[in-house]
PDB file of C-alpha atoms in Angstrom:
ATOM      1  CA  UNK A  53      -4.542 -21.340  -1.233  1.00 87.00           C
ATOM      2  CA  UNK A  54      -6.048 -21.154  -4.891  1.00 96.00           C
ATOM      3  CA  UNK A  55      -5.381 -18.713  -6.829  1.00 95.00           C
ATOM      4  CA  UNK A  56      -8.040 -16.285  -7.988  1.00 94.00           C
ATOM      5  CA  UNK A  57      -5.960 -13.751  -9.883  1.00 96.00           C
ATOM      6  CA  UNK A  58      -2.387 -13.328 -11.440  1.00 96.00           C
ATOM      7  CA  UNK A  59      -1.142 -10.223 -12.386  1.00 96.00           C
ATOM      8  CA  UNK A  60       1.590 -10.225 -14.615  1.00 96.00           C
ATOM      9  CA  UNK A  61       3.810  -7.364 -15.640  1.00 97.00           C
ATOM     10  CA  UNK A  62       7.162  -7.262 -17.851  1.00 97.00           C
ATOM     11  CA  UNK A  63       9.872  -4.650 -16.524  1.00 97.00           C
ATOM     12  CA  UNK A  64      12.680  -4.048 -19.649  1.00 97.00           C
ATOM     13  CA  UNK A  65      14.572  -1.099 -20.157  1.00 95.00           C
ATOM     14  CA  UNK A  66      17.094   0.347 -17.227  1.00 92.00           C
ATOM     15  CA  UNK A  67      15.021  -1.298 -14.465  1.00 91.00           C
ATOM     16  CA  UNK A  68      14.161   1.329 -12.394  1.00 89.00           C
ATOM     17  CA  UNK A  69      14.352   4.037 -15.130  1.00 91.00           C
ATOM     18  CA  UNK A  70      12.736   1.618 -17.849  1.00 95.00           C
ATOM     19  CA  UNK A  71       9.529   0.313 -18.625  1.00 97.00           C
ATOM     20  CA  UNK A  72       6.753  -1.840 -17.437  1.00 97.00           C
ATOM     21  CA  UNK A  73       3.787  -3.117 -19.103  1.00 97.00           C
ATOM     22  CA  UNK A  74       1.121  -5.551 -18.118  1.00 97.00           C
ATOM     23  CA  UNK A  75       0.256  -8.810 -20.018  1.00 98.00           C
ATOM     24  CA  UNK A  76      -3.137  -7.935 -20.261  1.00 97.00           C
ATOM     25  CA  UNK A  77      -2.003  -4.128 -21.769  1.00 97.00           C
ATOM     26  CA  UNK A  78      -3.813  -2.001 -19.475  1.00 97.00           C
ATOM     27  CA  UNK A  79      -0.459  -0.715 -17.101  1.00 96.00           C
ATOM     28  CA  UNK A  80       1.629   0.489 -19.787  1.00 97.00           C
ATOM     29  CA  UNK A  81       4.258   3.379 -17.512  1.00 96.00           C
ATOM     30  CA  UNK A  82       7.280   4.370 -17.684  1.00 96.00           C
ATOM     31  CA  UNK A  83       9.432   4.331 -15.128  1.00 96.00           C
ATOM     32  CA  UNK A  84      12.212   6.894 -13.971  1.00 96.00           C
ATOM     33  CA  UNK A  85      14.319   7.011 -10.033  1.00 92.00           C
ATOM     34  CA  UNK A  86      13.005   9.468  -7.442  1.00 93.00           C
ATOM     35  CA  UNK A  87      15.362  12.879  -7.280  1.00 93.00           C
ATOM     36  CA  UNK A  88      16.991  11.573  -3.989  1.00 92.00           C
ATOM     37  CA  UNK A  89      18.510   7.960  -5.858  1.00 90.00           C
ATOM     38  CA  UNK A  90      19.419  10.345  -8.642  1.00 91.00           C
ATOM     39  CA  UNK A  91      16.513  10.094 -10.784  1.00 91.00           C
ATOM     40  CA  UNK A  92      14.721  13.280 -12.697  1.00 93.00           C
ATOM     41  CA  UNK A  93      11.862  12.320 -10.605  1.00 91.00           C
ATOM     42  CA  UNK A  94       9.320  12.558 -13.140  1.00 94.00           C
ATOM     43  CA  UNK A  95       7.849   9.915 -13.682  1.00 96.00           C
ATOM     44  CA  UNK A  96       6.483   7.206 -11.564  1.00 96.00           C
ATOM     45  CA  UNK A  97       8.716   4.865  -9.369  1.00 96.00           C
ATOM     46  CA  UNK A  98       8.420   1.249  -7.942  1.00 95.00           C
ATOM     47  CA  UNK A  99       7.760   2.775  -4.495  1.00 96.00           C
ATOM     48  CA  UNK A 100       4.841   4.355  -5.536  1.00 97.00           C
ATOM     49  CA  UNK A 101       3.532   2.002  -7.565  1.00 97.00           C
ATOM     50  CA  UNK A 102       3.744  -0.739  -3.906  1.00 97.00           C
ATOM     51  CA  UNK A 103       1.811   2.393  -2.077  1.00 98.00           C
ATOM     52  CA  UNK A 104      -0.909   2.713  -4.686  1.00 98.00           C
ATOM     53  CA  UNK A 105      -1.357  -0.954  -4.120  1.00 98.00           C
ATOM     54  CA  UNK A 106      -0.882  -1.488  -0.894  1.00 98.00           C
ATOM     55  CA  UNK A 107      -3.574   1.786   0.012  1.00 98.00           C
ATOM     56  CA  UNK A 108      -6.014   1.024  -2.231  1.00 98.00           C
ATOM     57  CA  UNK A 109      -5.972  -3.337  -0.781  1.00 98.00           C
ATOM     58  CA  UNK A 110      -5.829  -1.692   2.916  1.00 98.00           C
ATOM     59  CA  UNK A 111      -8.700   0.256   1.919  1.00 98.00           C
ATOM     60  CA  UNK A 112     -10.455  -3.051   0.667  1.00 97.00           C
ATOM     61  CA  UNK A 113     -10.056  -4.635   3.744  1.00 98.00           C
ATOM     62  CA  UNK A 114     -11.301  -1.967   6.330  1.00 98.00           C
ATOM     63  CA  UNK A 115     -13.769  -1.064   4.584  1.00 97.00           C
ATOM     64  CA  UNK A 116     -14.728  -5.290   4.149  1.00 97.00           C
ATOM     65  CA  UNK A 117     -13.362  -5.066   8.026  1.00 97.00           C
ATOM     66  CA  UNK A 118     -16.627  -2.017   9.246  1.00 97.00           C
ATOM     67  CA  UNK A 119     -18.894  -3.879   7.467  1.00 97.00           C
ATOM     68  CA  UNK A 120     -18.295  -7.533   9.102  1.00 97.00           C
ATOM     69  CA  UNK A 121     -18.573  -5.422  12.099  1.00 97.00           C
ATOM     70  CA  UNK A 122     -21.950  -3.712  11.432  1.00 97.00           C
ATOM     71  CA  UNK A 123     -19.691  -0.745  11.520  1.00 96.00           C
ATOM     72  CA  UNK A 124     -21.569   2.358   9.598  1.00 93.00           C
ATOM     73  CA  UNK A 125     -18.927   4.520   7.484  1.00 91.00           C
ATOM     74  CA  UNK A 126     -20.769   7.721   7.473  1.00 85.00           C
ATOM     75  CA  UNK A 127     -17.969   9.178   5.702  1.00 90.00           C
ATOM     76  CA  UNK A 128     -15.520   8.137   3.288  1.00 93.00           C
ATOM     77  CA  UNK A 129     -12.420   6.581   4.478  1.00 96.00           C
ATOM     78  CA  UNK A 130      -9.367   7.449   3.570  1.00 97.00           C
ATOM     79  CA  UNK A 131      -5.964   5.431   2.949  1.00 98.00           C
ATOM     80  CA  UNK A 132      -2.619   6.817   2.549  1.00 98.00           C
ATOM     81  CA  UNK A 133       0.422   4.376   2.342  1.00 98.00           C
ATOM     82  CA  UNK A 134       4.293   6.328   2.689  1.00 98.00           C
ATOM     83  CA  UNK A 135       6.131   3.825   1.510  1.00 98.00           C
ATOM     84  CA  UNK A 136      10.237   4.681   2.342  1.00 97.00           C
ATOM     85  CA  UNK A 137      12.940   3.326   0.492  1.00 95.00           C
ATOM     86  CA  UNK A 138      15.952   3.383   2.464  1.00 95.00           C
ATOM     87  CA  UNK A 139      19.504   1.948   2.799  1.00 93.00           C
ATOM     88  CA  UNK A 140      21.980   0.844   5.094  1.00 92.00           C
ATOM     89  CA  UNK A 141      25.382  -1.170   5.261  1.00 94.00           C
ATOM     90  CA  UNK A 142      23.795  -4.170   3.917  1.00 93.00           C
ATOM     91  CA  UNK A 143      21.926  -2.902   1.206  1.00 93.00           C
ATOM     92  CA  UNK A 144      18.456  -1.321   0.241  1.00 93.00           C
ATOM     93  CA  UNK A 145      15.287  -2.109   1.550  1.00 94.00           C
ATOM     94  CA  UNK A 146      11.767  -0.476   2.377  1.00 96.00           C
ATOM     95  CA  UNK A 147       9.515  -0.041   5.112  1.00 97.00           C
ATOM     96  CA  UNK A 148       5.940   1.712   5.180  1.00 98.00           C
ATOM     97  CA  UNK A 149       3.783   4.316   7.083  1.00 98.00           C
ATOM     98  CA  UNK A 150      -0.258   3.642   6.602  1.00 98.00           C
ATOM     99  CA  UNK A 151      -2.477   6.968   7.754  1.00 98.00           C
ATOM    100  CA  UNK A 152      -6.037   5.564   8.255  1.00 98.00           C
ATOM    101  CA  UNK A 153      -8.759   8.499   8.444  1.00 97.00           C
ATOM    102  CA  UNK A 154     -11.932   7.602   9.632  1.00 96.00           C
ATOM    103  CA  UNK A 155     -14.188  10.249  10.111  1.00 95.00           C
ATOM    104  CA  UNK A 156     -17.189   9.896  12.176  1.00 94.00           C
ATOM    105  CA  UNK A 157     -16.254   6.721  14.021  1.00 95.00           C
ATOM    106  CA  UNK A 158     -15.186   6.874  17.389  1.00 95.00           C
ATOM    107  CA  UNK A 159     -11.330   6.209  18.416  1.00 95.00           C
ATOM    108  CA  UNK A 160     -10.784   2.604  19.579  1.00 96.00           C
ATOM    109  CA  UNK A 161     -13.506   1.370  16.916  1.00 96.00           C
ATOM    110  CA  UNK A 162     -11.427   2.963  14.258  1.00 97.00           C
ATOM    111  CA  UNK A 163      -8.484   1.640  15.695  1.00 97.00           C
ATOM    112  CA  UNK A 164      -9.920  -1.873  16.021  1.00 97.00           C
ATOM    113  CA  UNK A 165     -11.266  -2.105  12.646  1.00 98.00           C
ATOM    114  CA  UNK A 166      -7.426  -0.878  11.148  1.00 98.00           C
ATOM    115  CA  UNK A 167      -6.292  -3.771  13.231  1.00 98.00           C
ATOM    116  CA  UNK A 168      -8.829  -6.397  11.214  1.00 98.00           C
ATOM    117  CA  UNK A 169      -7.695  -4.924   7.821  1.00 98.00           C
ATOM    118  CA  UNK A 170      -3.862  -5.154   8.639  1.00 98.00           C
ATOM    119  CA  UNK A 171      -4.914  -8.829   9.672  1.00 98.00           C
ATOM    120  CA  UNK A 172      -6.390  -9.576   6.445  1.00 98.00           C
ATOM    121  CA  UNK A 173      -4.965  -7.221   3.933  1.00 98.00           C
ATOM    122  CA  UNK A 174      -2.907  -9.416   1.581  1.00 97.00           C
ATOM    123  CA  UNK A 175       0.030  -6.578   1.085  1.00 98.00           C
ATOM    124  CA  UNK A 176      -0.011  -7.001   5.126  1.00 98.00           C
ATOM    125  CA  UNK A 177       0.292  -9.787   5.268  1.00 98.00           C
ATOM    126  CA  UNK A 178       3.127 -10.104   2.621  1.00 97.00           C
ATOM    127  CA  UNK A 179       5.412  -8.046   4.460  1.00 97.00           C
ATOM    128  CA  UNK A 180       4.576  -9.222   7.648  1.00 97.00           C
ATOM    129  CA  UNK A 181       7.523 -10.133   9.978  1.00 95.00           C
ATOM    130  CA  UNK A 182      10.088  -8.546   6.706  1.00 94.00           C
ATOM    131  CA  UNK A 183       9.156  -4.927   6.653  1.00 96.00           C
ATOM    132  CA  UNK A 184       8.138  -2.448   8.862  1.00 97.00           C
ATOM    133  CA  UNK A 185       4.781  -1.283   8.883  1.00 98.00           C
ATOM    134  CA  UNK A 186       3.243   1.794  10.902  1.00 98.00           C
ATOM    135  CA  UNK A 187      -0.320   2.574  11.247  1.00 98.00           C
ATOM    136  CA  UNK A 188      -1.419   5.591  12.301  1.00 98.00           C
ATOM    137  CA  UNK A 189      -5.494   6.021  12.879  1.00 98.00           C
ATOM    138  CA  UNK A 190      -7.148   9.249  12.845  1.00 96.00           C
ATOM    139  CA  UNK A 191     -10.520   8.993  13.820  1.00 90.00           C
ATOM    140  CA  UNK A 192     -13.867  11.034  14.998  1.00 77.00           C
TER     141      UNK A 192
END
């Protein structure tokens, strides 16, 4: 592959309740635990941070996905990533829940076209075969 883009971003402080800034300056946040880890919860956390990303790529790709297809999106889609971080004997790890609203296009086209972007999506494919992923479509 050749690479088109690298993102770059610096974590220092208390990891997950420090800081992280981007190389270019733009993603300057800091960082604080959700409640349930024992955090104050209020500020942003890695987990959110991967389901900004990984929504807003999915979105890229079904939306590049309807219009390969000739697919008309009447309506806006819409793209929510639940990304869990959870925990068991052997450690901590994550998994993720994708809600994909279509409105306006029929059931198994919706369905089909959130198949194509989970195909392509480069967070998808990441995680593919490591971490769970659900999709759930909600069409019509």
């Amino acid at each position: 592959m050749t690479v088109l883009y690298t993102a770059e971003v610096a974590s220092s402080g208390d990891g997950r309740k420090g800081r992280v800034s981007s190389s270019d300056g733009v993603l300057e946040l800091e960082l604080d635990a959700p409640k349930e880890v024992g955090g104050s919860g209020e500020r942003t956390n890695p987990e959110q941070l991967f389901a900004a990303g990984y929504a807003a790529c999915f979105h890229s790709a079904l939306r590049l996905s309807a219009r390969e297809a000739r697919v008309p999106l009447d309506a806006e889609p819409v793209v929510t990533a639940r990304v869990h971080l959870e925990r068991d004997d052997s450690g901590y790890g994550i998994s993720a829940d994708l809600t994909v609203r279509m409105p306006g296009v029929a059931e198994e086209t919706a369905r089909e076209l959130a198949d194509r972007a989970h195909a392509r999506c480069p967070y998808s494919r990441a995680v593919r075969g490591n971490v769970r992923v659900g999709i759930e479509v909600v069409a019509g």
